Coordinates of C-alpha atoms in Angstrom, one line a residue:
M1 CA -21.4 36.1 -5.4
K2 CA -22.5 32.5 -5.1
K3 CA -19.8 30.1 -6.0
R4 CA -20.2 28.4 -9.1
Y5 CA -20.2 24.5 -9.0
I6 CA -18.0 23.2 -11.7
T7 CA -19.5 20.0 -12.8
G8 CA -16.3 19.0 -14.8
F9 CA -14.5 18.4 -11.5
D10 CA -16.7 15.4 -10.8
G11 CA -15.3 14.1 -14.1
L12 CA -11.9 14.6 -12.8
R13 CA -12.7 12.9 -9.7
T14 CA -14.1 10.0 -11.5
I15 CA -11.1 9.7 -13.7
G16 CA -8.7 9.8 -10.6
L17 CA -10.9 7.3 -8.6
L18 CA -11.1 4.7 -11.4
A19 CA -7.4 5.1 -12.0
V20 CA -6.6 4.3 -8.3
I21 CA -9.0 1.4 -8.0
F22 CA -7.9 -0.3 -11.1
Y23 CA -4.3 0.1 -10.1
H24 CA -5.0 -1.9 -7.1
I25 CA -6.8 -4.5 -9.0
Y26 CA -4.5 -4.9 -12.0
P27 CA -1.3 -3.3 -11.1
S28 CA 0.6 -4.8 -13.9
I29 CA -1.9 -3.2 -16.5
F30 CA -2.7 0.2 -14.7
R31 CA 1.0 0.8 -13.8
G32 CA 0.3 4.4 -13.2
G33 CA -2.9 4.4 -11.6
Y34 CA -1.5 5.5 -8.3
L35 CA -1.2 9.1 -10.1
G36 CA -5.0 9.3 -9.3
V37 CA -4.1 10.4 -5.9
A38 CA -1.7 13.2 -7.6
L39 CA -4.6 14.4 -9.5
F40 CA -6.8 14.5 -6.2
F41 CA -3.9 16.6 -4.6
V42 CA -3.8 19.0 -7.4
L43 CA -7.6 19.4 -7.5
S44 CA -7.8 19.7 -3.7
G45 CA -5.1 22.4 -3.7
Y46 CA -6.9 24.5 -6.2
L47 CA -10.4 24.1 -4.7
I48 CA -9.5 24.7 -1.1
T49 CA -7.3 27.7 -1.9
D50 CA -9.9 29.3 -4.3
L51 CA -12.5 28.9 -1.5
L52 CA -10.3 30.5 1.2
L53 CA -9.2 33.3 -1.0
R54 CA -12.7 34.2 -2.0
E55 CA -13.6 34.4 1.7
Y56 CA -10.5 36.5 2.5
E57 CA -11.5 38.8 -0.4
A58 CA -15.0 39.0 0.8
N59 CA -14.5 39.5 4.5
G60 CA -10.9 40.5 4.9
R61 CA -10.3 37.4 7.1
I62 CA -10.6 33.6 7.1
A63 CA -12.8 32.0 9.8
V64 CA -10.3 29.1 10.4
K65 CA -12.4 27.5 13.1
A66 CA -15.3 27.2 10.8
F67 CA -13.3 26.1 7.9
L68 CA -11.7 23.2 10.0
L69 CA -15.3 22.2 11.3
R70 CA -16.6 22.0 7.8
R71 CA -13.5 19.8 6.7
F72 CA -14.1 17.7 9.9
K73 CA -17.7 17.1 9.1
R74 CA -17.0 16.5 5.4
L75 CA -14.1 14.0 5.9
Y76 CA -14.2 12.5 9.4
P77 CA -17.7 10.7 9.8
N78 CA -17.2 8.7 6.7
M79 CA -13.6 7.8 7.4
I80 CA -14.5 6.6 10.9
A81 CA -17.5 4.8 9.6
V82 CA -15.4 3.0 7.1
M83 CA -12.9 1.9 9.9
L84 CA -15.4 0.9 12.3
L85 CA -17.5 -1.2 10.1
S86 CA -14.4 -2.9 8.6
T87 CA -13.3 -3.6 12.1
V88 CA -16.5 -5.4 13.1
Y89 CA -16.1 -7.4 9.8
M90 CA -12.5 -8.4 10.4
Y91 CA -13.3 -9.3 14.1
F92 CA -16.1 -11.9 12.8
F93 CA -14.3 -13.0 9.4
Q94 CA -10.7 -12.1 9.3
K95 CA -9.1 -11.5 12.6
N96 CA -5.7 -11.5 11.3
L97 CA -6.4 -8.1 9.7
L98 CA -7.0 -6.5 13.0
N99 CA -3.5 -6.3 13.9
G100 CA -2.3 -2.9 14.8
M101 CA -5.8 -1.4 14.2
R102 CA -5.4 0.7 17.1
N103 CA -2.4 2.6 15.6
V104 CA -4.2 2.8 12.2
F105 CA -7.2 4.5 13.8
L106 CA -5.3 7.0 15.9
S107 CA -2.9 8.0 13.1
S108 CA -5.8 8.6 10.8
I109 CA -7.8 10.5 13.3
F110 CA -4.8 12.7 14.1
S111 CA -3.9 13.1 10.3
V112 CA -0.4 11.5 10.6
N113 CA -1.1 8.1 9.0
N114 CA 1.5 8.8 6.4
W115 CA 4.2 9.4 9.0
W116 CA 3.2 6.6 11.0
Q117 CA 3.5 4.1 8.1
I118 CA 6.9 5.5 7.3
A119 CA 8.0 5.2 10.9
K120 CA 6.9 1.6 11.0
G121 CA 8.7 0.7 7.8
G122 CA 5.6 0.0 5.8
S123 CA 5.7 -0.3 2.1
Y124 CA 2.9 0.9 -0.2
F125 CA 4.5 -1.2 -2.9
A126 CA 5.1 -4.4 -1.0
K127 CA 1.7 -4.8 0.3
L128 CA -0.9 -3.4 -2.0
L129 CA -3.7 -5.1 -0.5
A130 CA -3.8 -7.9 2.2
E131 CA -3.0 -7.0 5.8
A132 CA -3.1 -3.3 4.9
P133 CA -6.7 -2.5 4.2
F134 CA -6.2 1.1 5.3
E135 CA -2.9 2.0 3.9
H136 CA -4.4 4.3 1.5
F137 CA -5.3 6.6 4.4
Y138 CA -1.9 8.1 3.9
S139 CA -3.2 10.5 1.4
L140 CA -6.0 11.6 3.8
S141 CA -3.4 12.5 6.3
I142 CA -1.4 14.5 3.8
E143 CA -4.6 16.5 2.9
G144 CA -5.4 16.8 6.6
Q145 CA -2.2 18.4 7.4
F146 CA -2.8 20.8 4.5
Y147 CA -6.1 21.6 5.7
L148 CA -4.9 22.3 9.1
F149 CA -2.1 24.7 8.2
W150 CA -3.1 26.2 4.9
P151 CA -5.7 28.8 5.9
L152 CA -3.1 30.4 8.4
I153 CA -0.4 30.3 5.7
I154 CA -2.7 32.0 3.4
I155 CA -3.5 34.8 5.9
V156 CA 0.3 35.4 6.5
L157 CA 1.1 35.4 2.8
M158 CA -1.6 37.9 2.0
R159 CA -0.5 40.2 4.7
I160 CA 3.2 39.9 4.0
F161 CA 2.9 40.4 0.3
R162 CA -0.3 42.8 0.7
K163 CA -2.5 40.8 -1.4
N164 CA 0.0 40.7 -4.3
R165 CA -1.2 37.4 -5.8
T166 CA 1.6 37.2 -8.4
A167 CA 4.3 37.4 -5.8
I168 CA 2.6 34.8 -3.7
F169 CA 2.4 32.6 -6.8
N170 CA 6.0 33.0 -7.4
V171 CA 6.7 32.2 -3.7
L172 CA 4.6 28.9 -4.0
D173 CA 6.3 28.0 -7.1
I174 CA 9.8 28.1 -5.4
I175 CA 8.5 26.0 -2.5
L176 CA 6.9 23.4 -4.7
L177 CA 10.2 23.2 -6.8
L178 CA 12.0 22.6 -3.7
S179 CA 9.5 19.7 -2.7
F180 CA 10.0 18.1 -6.2
V181 CA 13.9 18.4 -5.9
E182 CA 13.7 16.7 -2.6
M183 CA 11.7 13.9 -4.2
S184 CA 14.3 13.7 -7.0
L185 CA 17.3 13.5 -4.6
L186 CA 15.6 11.0 -2.2
Y187 CA 15.0 8.5 -5.0
K188 CA 17.4 5.6 -5.3
A189 CA 17.3 2.9 -7.7
H190 CA 16.3 -0.5 -6.5
V191 CA 15.3 1.1 -3.3
D192 CA 11.6 1.0 -2.2
P193 CA 10.3 4.6 -2.6
T194 CA 7.6 4.4 0.1
R195 CA 9.4 7.3 2.1
I196 CA 9.1 9.5 -1.0
Y197 CA 5.6 8.4 -1.8
Y198 CA 4.2 8.9 1.6
G199 CA 6.0 12.0 2.8
T200 CA 4.1 15.2 2.9
D201 CA 7.4 17.2 2.2
T202 CA 7.9 15.3 -1.1
R203 CA 4.2 15.2 -2.3
L204 CA 3.6 18.7 -1.2
F205 CA 4.4 20.0 -4.8
S206 CA 1.2 18.5 -6.3
I207 CA -0.9 20.4 -3.9
L208 CA 0.9 23.6 -4.2
M209 CA 0.6 23.5 -8.0
G210 CA -3.3 23.6 -7.5
A211 CA -3.0 26.3 -4.9
A212 CA -0.7 28.3 -6.8
L213 CA -3.1 28.3 -9.8
A214 CA -5.9 29.4 -7.6
F215 CA -3.9 32.6 -6.8
I216 CA -3.6 33.7 -10.3
Y217 CA -6.7 32.0 -11.8
P218 CA -9.6 32.3 -9.6
S219 CA -12.7 30.6 -10.6
D220 CA -14.9 33.7 -10.1
Q221 CA -12.6 35.8 -12.2
V222 CA -11.8 33.7 -15.3
E223 CA -15.1 34.9 -17.1
K224 CA -13.2 38.2 -17.5
I225 CA -10.5 36.4 -19.7
K226 CA -12.1 37.1 -23.3
L227 CA -11.3 34.3 -25.8
S228 CA -11.8 34.4 -29.5
L229 CA -13.1 31.6 -31.5
R230 CA -9.6 30.6 -32.5
D231 CA -8.4 30.7 -28.9
R232 CA -11.5 28.6 -27.9
Q233 CA -10.5 26.0 -30.6
L234 CA -6.8 26.0 -29.6
F235 CA -7.5 25.5 -25.8
N236 CA -10.2 22.8 -26.6
G237 CA -7.6 20.9 -28.5
M238 CA -5.1 21.4 -25.6
A239 CA -7.6 20.0 -23.3
I240 CA -8.0 16.8 -25.5
V241 CA -4.4 16.3 -25.7
T242 CA -3.8 16.9 -22.0
L243 CA -6.5 14.5 -20.9
V244 CA -5.2 11.8 -23.3
V245 CA -1.6 12.3 -21.9
L246 CA -3.1 12.0 -18.4
I247 CA -4.8 8.7 -19.3
I248 CA -1.6 7.4 -21.1
C249 CA 0.3 8.1 -17.8
F250 CA -2.1 5.8 -15.7
F251 CA -0.7 3.0 -18.0
A252 CA 2.8 4.0 -18.7
L253 CA 4.3 5.5 -15.5
P254 CA 5.5 2.5 -13.3
D255 CA 5.3 3.2 -9.6
Q256 CA 8.9 2.5 -8.8
E257 CA 10.7 3.8 -11.7
W258 CA 13.4 6.6 -11.6
F259 CA 11.6 8.8 -14.2
T260 CA 8.4 8.8 -12.1
Y261 CA 10.1 10.3 -9.1
R262 CA 12.6 12.6 -11.2
G263 CA 10.1 14.2 -13.5
G264 CA 7.1 12.0 -14.1
M265 CA 5.0 12.8 -11.2
W266 CA 5.8 16.5 -11.5
L267 CA 4.8 16.4 -15.2
F268 CA 1.6 14.7 -14.5
S269 CA 0.8 17.2 -11.7
F270 CA 1.3 20.1 -14.1
L271 CA -0.7 18.6 -16.7
S272 CA -3.4 18.1 -14.1
C273 CA -3.1 21.7 -13.2
V274 CA -3.5 22.6 -16.9
L275 CA -6.6 20.6 -17.4
I276 CA -8.1 22.2 -14.4
A277 CA -7.6 25.7 -15.7
L278 CA -9.2 24.7 -19.0
I279 CA -12.3 23.1 -17.1
V280 CA -12.7 26.2 -15.0
H281 CA -13.1 28.7 -17.9
P282 CA -17.0 28.6 -18.7
K283 CA -16.5 29.4 -22.3
L284 CA -14.4 26.1 -23.1
A285 CA -15.8 22.9 -23.8
A286 CA -13.7 20.7 -21.3
N287 CA -16.2 21.2 -18.4
N288 CA -19.0 19.9 -20.5
W289 CA -17.1 17.0 -21.8
L290 CA -16.6 15.7 -18.3
S291 CA -20.0 16.5 -17.1
N292 CA -22.5 13.6 -17.4
P293 CA -25.0 11.8 -14.9
V294 CA -22.3 9.0 -14.5
T295 CA -19.6 11.2 -13.6
A296 CA -21.9 13.3 -11.4
Y297 CA -22.7 10.1 -9.5
L298 CA -19.2 8.8 -9.1
G299 CA -17.7 12.3 -8.7
T300 CA -20.0 13.1 -5.8
R301 CA -19.2 9.7 -4.0
S302 CA -15.7 9.5 -5.0
Y303 CA -14.4 10.2 -1.4
G304 CA -16.5 7.4 0.0
M305 CA -15.5 4.9 -2.9
Y306 CA -11.9 5.9 -2.2
L307 CA -12.2 5.0 1.3
W308 CA -14.0 1.7 0.7
Q309 CA -11.9 0.5 -2.3
I310 CA -8.9 -1.2 -0.5
P311 CA -11.0 -2.6 2.4
V312 CA -13.4 -4.4 0.0
L313 CA -10.8 -5.5 -2.3
T314 CA -8.7 -6.9 0.5
F315 CA -11.6 -8.8 1.8
A316 CA -12.8 -9.9 -1.4
E317 CA -9.2 -11.1 -2.4
L318 CA -8.9 -13.3 0.5
K319 CA -12.4 -14.7 0.2
L320 CA -13.4 -14.8 -3.4
P321 CA -12.0 -17.6 -5.8
N322 CA -9.7 -16.2 -8.4
P323 CA -9.8 -12.7 -7.2
E324 CA -8.4 -11.0 -10.4
S325 CA -11.3 -13.0 -12.6
L326 CA -14.0 -10.6 -14.0
P327 CA -16.8 -12.0 -11.9
S328 CA -14.8 -11.5 -8.7
V329 CA -13.8 -7.9 -9.6
L330 CA -17.3 -7.1 -10.6
I331 CA -18.6 -8.4 -7.2
A332 CA -16.0 -6.4 -5.5
L333 CA -16.7 -3.2 -7.4
A334 CA -20.4 -3.6 -6.7
L335 CA -19.8 -4.0 -2.9
V336 CA -17.7 -0.8 -3.1
V337 CA -20.8 1.1 -4.6
I338 CA -23.2 -0.3 -2.3
L339 CA -21.4 0.3 0.8
T340 CA -20.4 3.8 -0.4
E341 CA -24.0 4.6 -1.2
I342 CA -25.1 3.3 2.4
T343 CA -22.5 5.5 4.1
Y344 CA -23.1 8.3 1.7
R345 CA -26.8 8.7 2.5
L346 CA -26.6 7.6 6.3
V347 CA -23.3 9.0 7.4
E348 CA -21.5 11.4 4.9
V349 CA -24.7 13.7 3.9
P350 CA -26.4 13.9 7.1
L351 CA -23.4 14.5 9.5
R352 CA -22.0 16.9 6.9
R353 CA -25.0 19.2 7.5
I354 CA -25.6 18.4 11.1
T355 CA -25.5 21.1 13.8
W356 CA -25.9 20.8 17.6
R357 CA -29.2 22.6 17.3
K358 CA -30.5 20.2 14.8
V359 CA -29.5 17.2 17.2
K360 CA -31.3 18.9 20.1
D361 CA -34.5 19.8 18.0
F362 CA -34.4 16.2 16.8
Y363 CA -34.7 14.7 20.1
Q364 CA -37.0 17.3 21.6
E365 CA -39.6 17.1 18.6
R366 CA -42.8 15.4 19.9
R367 CA -45.3 15.9 16.9
H368 CA -45.3 12.1 16.4
V369 CA -45.7 9.9 19.5
W370 CA -44.4 7.0 17.4
S371 CA -41.2 8.8 16.8
S372 CA -39.8 8.4 20.2
F373 CA -40.3 4.6 19.9
V374 CA -38.1 4.5 16.9
K375 CA -35.4 7.2 17.4
W376 CA -34.3 6.2 20.8
P377 CA -33.9 2.3 20.2
V378 CA -32.1 3.2 16.9
T379 CA -29.7 5.7 18.7
L380 CA -29.1 3.0 21.4
L381 CA -28.3 0.3 18.7
V382 CA -26.0 2.6 16.8
S383 CA -24.3 3.6 20.0
V384 CA -23.8 0.1 20.9
V385 CA -22.5 -0.9 17.6
V386 CA -20.0 2.0 17.6
A387 CA -18.9 1.5 21.1
G388 CA -18.3 -2.1 20.4
A389 CA -16.4 -1.2 17.3
L390 CA -14.3 1.2 19.2
F391 CA -13.7 -1.5 21.9
L392 CA -12.4 -3.9 19.0
V393 CA -10.2 -1.3 17.7
F394 CA -8.5 -0.3 20.9
T395 CA -8.1 -3.9 22.1
A396 CA -6.8 -5.3 18.8
P397 CA -3.4 -7.0 19.1
D398 CA -0.4 -5.9 17.4
K399 CA 0.0 -9.7 16.3
T400 CA -2.6 -12.5 16.5
A401 CA -2.0 -15.5 18.7
A402 CA -0.9 -17.6 15.5
Q403 CA 1.8 -15.1 14.6
N404 CA 2.9 -14.9 18.2
K405 CA 3.2 -18.7 18.1
I406 CA 5.1 -18.7 14.8
T407 CA 7.7 -15.8 16.4
D408 CA 8.2 -18.0 19.5
Q409 CA 8.8 -21.2 17.5
L410 CA 11.3 -19.3 15.3
K411 CA 13.2 -18.2 18.5
Q412 CA 13.2 -21.8 19.9
N413 CA 14.4 -23.4 16.7
Q414 CA 17.3 -20.7 16.3
A415 CA 18.5 -21.9 19.9
K416 CA 18.1 -25.6 18.9
M417 CA 20.3 -25.0 15.9
K418 CA 23.2 -23.8 18.0
K419 CA 23.2 -26.8 20.4
Q420 CA 22.5 -29.5 17.6
N421 CA 25.1 -28.2 15.3
Q422 CA 27.7 -29.6 17.9
V423 CA 26.0 -33.0 17.7
Q424 CA 27.0 -35.4 14.6
Q425 CA 25.3 -38.7 13.8
A426 CA 27.7 -41.5 13.1
P427 CA 28.2 -41.9 9.4
G428 CA 26.2 -44.6 7.5
T429 CA 23.6 -44.6 10.2
P430 CA 20.3 -45.9 8.5
A431 CA 17.5 -43.8 8.5
D432 CA 14.5 -44.4 10.6
P433 CA 11.8 -46.0 8.3
A434 CA 9.2 -43.6 9.9
I435 CA 11.3 -40.6 8.7
L436 CA 11.6 -42.0 5.3
N437 CA 7.9 -42.5 5.0
K438 CA 7.0 -39.1 6.5
Y439 CA 8.9 -37.2 3.8
G440 CA 8.3 -39.6 1.0
I441 CA 12.0 -40.4 0.3
S442 CA 14.0 -43.6 -0.1
Q443 CA 16.7 -45.0 1.9
E444 CA 19.0 -44.4 -1.3
E445 CA 18.0 -40.6 -1.4
Y446 CA 18.6 -40.2 2.3
D447 CA 22.0 -41.8 1.9
I448 CA 23.0 -39.6 -1.0
V449 CA 22.2 -36.3 0.7
N450 CA 23.9 -37.5 4.0
Q451 CA 27.1 -38.5 2.2
K452 CA 27.5 -34.8 1.2
K453 CA 28.9 -32.3 3.6
V454 CA 26.1 -30.0 3.7
A455 CA 25.3 -26.3 5.0
I456 CA 21.7 -25.1 5.2
L457 CA 21.8 -21.4 5.5
G458 CA 19.2 -18.9 5.3
D459 CA 16.5 -16.6 6.9
S460 CA 13.4 -17.4 9.1
M461 CA 12.3 -20.1 6.3
I462 CA 15.2 -22.3 7.6
A463 CA 14.6 -21.6 11.2
M464 CA 11.0 -22.2 10.9
T465 CA 11.4 -25.7 9.1
Y466 CA 14.5 -26.7 11.2
D467 CA 12.9 -29.7 13.2
D468 CA 12.0 -31.2 9.7
L469 CA 15.2 -30.4 7.9
H470 CA 17.3 -31.8 10.8
E471 CA 15.4 -35.3 10.6
V472 CA 16.5 -35.5 7.0
F473 CA 19.8 -33.7 7.4
P474 CA 21.3 -34.8 10.8
N475 CA 24.7 -33.9 10.1
A476 CA 24.3 -30.7 8.3
F477 CA 25.5 -27.5 9.5
F478 CA 22.6 -25.1 10.0
D479 CA 22.3 -21.2 10.1
G480 CA 18.9 -19.7 9.9
A481 CA 18.3 -16.3 11.3
I482 CA 15.0 -14.4 11.7
G483 CA 15.0 -11.3 9.4
R484 CA 18.1 -12.1 7.5
K485 CA 18.4 -9.9 4.5
P486 CA 19.9 -10.6 1.0
Q487 CA 22.6 -8.1 1.9
H488 CA 23.8 -10.4 4.6
T489 CA 24.0 -13.5 2.4
L490 CA 27.6 -13.1 1.3
E491 CA 29.0 -12.6 4.9
M492 CA 26.8 -15.7 5.9
V493 CA 28.4 -17.8 3.1
K494 CA 31.9 -16.6 3.8
E495 CA 31.6 -17.4 7.5
A496 CA 30.2 -20.8 6.8
V497 CA 32.8 -21.9 4.4
T498 CA 35.7 -20.4 6.5
N499 CA 34.7 -22.1 9.7
H500 CA 33.5 -25.4 8.0
P501 CA 36.1 -25.8 5.0
E502 CA 34.9 -29.5 4.6
L503 CA 31.7 -28.2 3.2
D504 CA 30.8 -29.3 -0.4
T505 CA 27.2 -28.4 -0.6
L506 CA 25.4 -25.1 0.3
V507 CA 21.7 -24.8 0.5
I508 CA 20.6 -21.3 0.8
G509 CA 17.1 -19.9 1.6
I510 CA 17.4 -16.2 1.3
G511 CA 14.8 -14.0 -0.6
I512 CA 11.6 -13.4 1.5
N513 CA 13.1 -10.1 3.1
R514 CA 14.2 -7.0 1.7
D515 CA 17.4 -5.1 2.3
E516 CA 17.5 -2.2 4.7
N517 CA 17.3 0.1 1.8
G518 CA 14.1 -1.6 0.5
G519 CA 15.8 -3.7 -2.3
T520 CA 15.1 -7.2 -3.1
L521 CA 17.6 -10.1 -3.9
T522 CA 19.9 -9.0 -6.8
A523 CA 21.9 -10.6 -9.5
D524 CA 25.0 -9.0 -8.1
Q525 CA 24.5 -10.7 -4.7
I526 CA 23.9 -14.0 -6.3
D527 CA 27.0 -13.5 -8.3
Q528 CA 29.0 -12.7 -5.3
V529 CA 27.6 -15.6 -3.3
T530 CA 28.2 -18.1 -5.9
Q531 CA 31.9 -17.0 -6.5
A532 CA 32.4 -17.0 -2.7
A533 CA 31.2 -20.7 -2.6
G534 CA 34.5 -21.6 -4.4
G535 CA 33.3 -24.4 -6.6
R536 CA 30.9 -25.8 -4.1
Q537 CA 27.5 -26.9 -5.3
V538 CA 25.0 -24.2 -4.4
Y539 CA 21.4 -24.9 -4.1
W540 CA 19.3 -21.8 -3.8
I541 CA 15.7 -22.2 -2.7
N542 CA 13.2 -19.8 -4.5
I543 CA 10.4 -18.2 -2.7
N544 CA 6.6 -18.3 -2.7
L545 CA 5.0 -15.2 -0.9
E546 CA 1.4 -14.9 -0.9
K547 CA 0.9 -12.5 -4.1
S548 CA -1.7 -10.0 -2.5
Q549 CA 0.8 -9.2 0.4
Y550 CA 4.1 -9.1 -1.4
Y551 CA 5.1 -8.0 -4.6
W552 CA 8.6 -9.3 -5.2
T553 CA 7.9 -13.0 -5.5
N554 CA 8.3 -13.0 -9.2
D555 CA 11.2 -10.4 -9.1
V556 CA 13.4 -12.8 -6.8
N557 CA 12.5 -16.1 -8.7
Q558 CA 13.4 -14.4 -12.0
V559 CA 16.7 -13.2 -10.8
L560 CA 17.5 -16.8 -9.5
S561 CA 16.3 -18.3 -12.6
Q562 CA 18.5 -16.1 -14.8
A563 CA 21.5 -16.9 -12.4
D564 CA 20.9 -20.5 -12.8
Q565 CA 21.7 -20.3 -16.6
K566 CA 25.0 -18.6 -15.7
Y567 CA 26.5 -20.8 -13.3
D568 CA 27.2 -24.7 -13.6
N569 CA 27.5 -24.9 -9.6
L570 CA 24.3 -23.1 -8.9
H571 CA 20.9 -25.1 -8.9
I572 CA 17.3 -23.7 -8.1
I573 CA 15.2 -25.6 -5.6
D574 CA 11.7 -24.9 -6.6
W575 CA 9.8 -24.2 -3.7
Y576 CA 7.5 -22.0 -5.6
G577 CA 6.6 -24.8 -7.9
A578 CA 5.9 -27.2 -5.0
S579 CA 3.8 -24.8 -3.1
H580 CA 2.1 -22.5 -5.7
D581 CA -1.8 -22.9 -5.6
K582 CA -1.4 -24.8 -2.2
E583 CA -0.8 -21.9 -0.1
S584 CA -3.8 -22.4 2.2
Q585 CA -2.6 -25.9 2.8
L586 CA 1.2 -25.4 3.2
L587 CA 1.5 -21.9 4.6
S588 CA 1.0 -20.6 8.2
E589 CA -1.5 -17.7 8.9
D590 CA 1.2 -15.1 8.0
M591 CA 1.1 -16.4 4.6
T592 CA 4.9 -16.7 4.5
H593 CA 6.3 -19.6 6.5
P594 CA 5.4 -23.2 6.1
N595 CA 2.9 -24.7 8.5
D596 CA 3.5 -28.3 9.8
Q597 CA 2.4 -29.8 6.5
G598 CA 4.3 -27.2 4.6
A599 CA 7.6 -28.0 6.5
I600 CA 7.4 -31.6 5.3
A601 CA 6.9 -30.6 1.8
Y602 CA 9.7 -27.8 2.1
T603 CA 12.1 -30.4 3.5
K604 CA 11.0 -33.1 0.7
T605 CA 11.7 -30.4 -1.9
I606 CA 15.2 -29.7 -0.8
A607 CA 16.2 -33.5 -0.3
D608 CA 14.7 -34.4 -3.8
A609 CA 16.8 -31.5 -5.6
I610 CA 20.0 -32.5 -3.5
S611 CA 19.7 -36.3 -4.4
K612 CA 19.3 -35.9 -8.1

């Protein structure tokens, strides 16, 4: 029997695709848009299992090699094309995004991108866009692992349980429950949930829900389920309610909240499964509701659009003015559609149907003399572009030259701190007029800040700006460590006040890094540090991380602002206010540390705050 194409699934793909895209554009509005991937997982689990079971029942076997070849031809050409074309663009226009491209490419090709991202400590929630144009490939790897092992697992299950689909359904239910329980147990409040979000083991339950449904509700058998008029009305109403709840979830389930990982994502996957079942039955209206020319177009191209969305949004965000404005968003979306259409017609569809015989016949065909003058030059051109792009991929650095320079400077400054902490300037020494002019401060301000016994403590922000800070604070005690995390702040402060009891002023620059558990600076940590200061004046520098790379700037600054209202001896130095909207002038290529001009502004901001 010929397989029925269920057009309503294109509608589901469209819904999932739009949810994911708008989650990446407006994460504060489409807070649950990431659930579009869970919808894809459930749908993929159902369709692939339904297809394999149909083949097994018809032939008594599954042609695993043929299945994997079809999957390869369906998924890999477009994925490779997107990576290679993006690589060429990045080489000419945004070289910093090439960092680590070799590992991205290889991990994607071998369907282990999700585990590679986990191993390198990547965060899906910390870097939604910039510097991570291919981080969404984690989901392709999860599905790739499913495609690789699932046919063999089905064969084993069908033989062990002698084609008893109900028994297999029960087994899958147990396994998916274990997957969900693992997700629930691994989730910890205030800890980045990327490990859970990326893990095949913790996301498996969504795929297995769809797969389990296929065992008891095959698409070619549902017509046998007779429904009365009342039944149809009931199930049509259920479809409406289910769809509405799913859409609400796209707005209401935040990506890091406890409920999402301890029930929310499971509930969403279950409701997706219910909606799939209602769409599959030909006597119900859900399929027709989700079938129209728009969803047919977007649904058939949803894979390509999913591939292109983050690369395009990344490039657009770093190039277009005000990337969240409607004109910029429309330009980015138009580029996604255009690039998808190009790769759909020139890569995805042709290579999905290609065979070795067709390739051979194409180059041996001689009916038109002129064709040889076209196909060979075109073949050569494509080969050169592909080879060049692959060369760029495999020679891409892990870091850019600018980033290496930043790392080297940080290490040099740390070494200088230790030496110069032993050297003190004579009290009352007037400032060099050139220094006052450089930082835009008066002699009076200089004298005020240097009459205090100051310690300037923190992370790489302090280390990076040390040369400038030392010019204005020649007698301060400095301690700036690369990668210092919020959890280390209390120990840092206790050590400083113990070894230097004469200190009366502490300047703290902590907040750009996250703790080892993924958490950002907390109110409790600020409380502990402020209390450990023992009445000393504490000046805490807030942060300004480039918004498209890091999500926690507002979180950290809000916690600091609230603490400022709580303690009389705590003051906030507003680096965010001094540098906001001036990132391109004041920040280095890593969009975190100040450049030369930024270091001057950073130092002046601190001096101005302390001298008040």
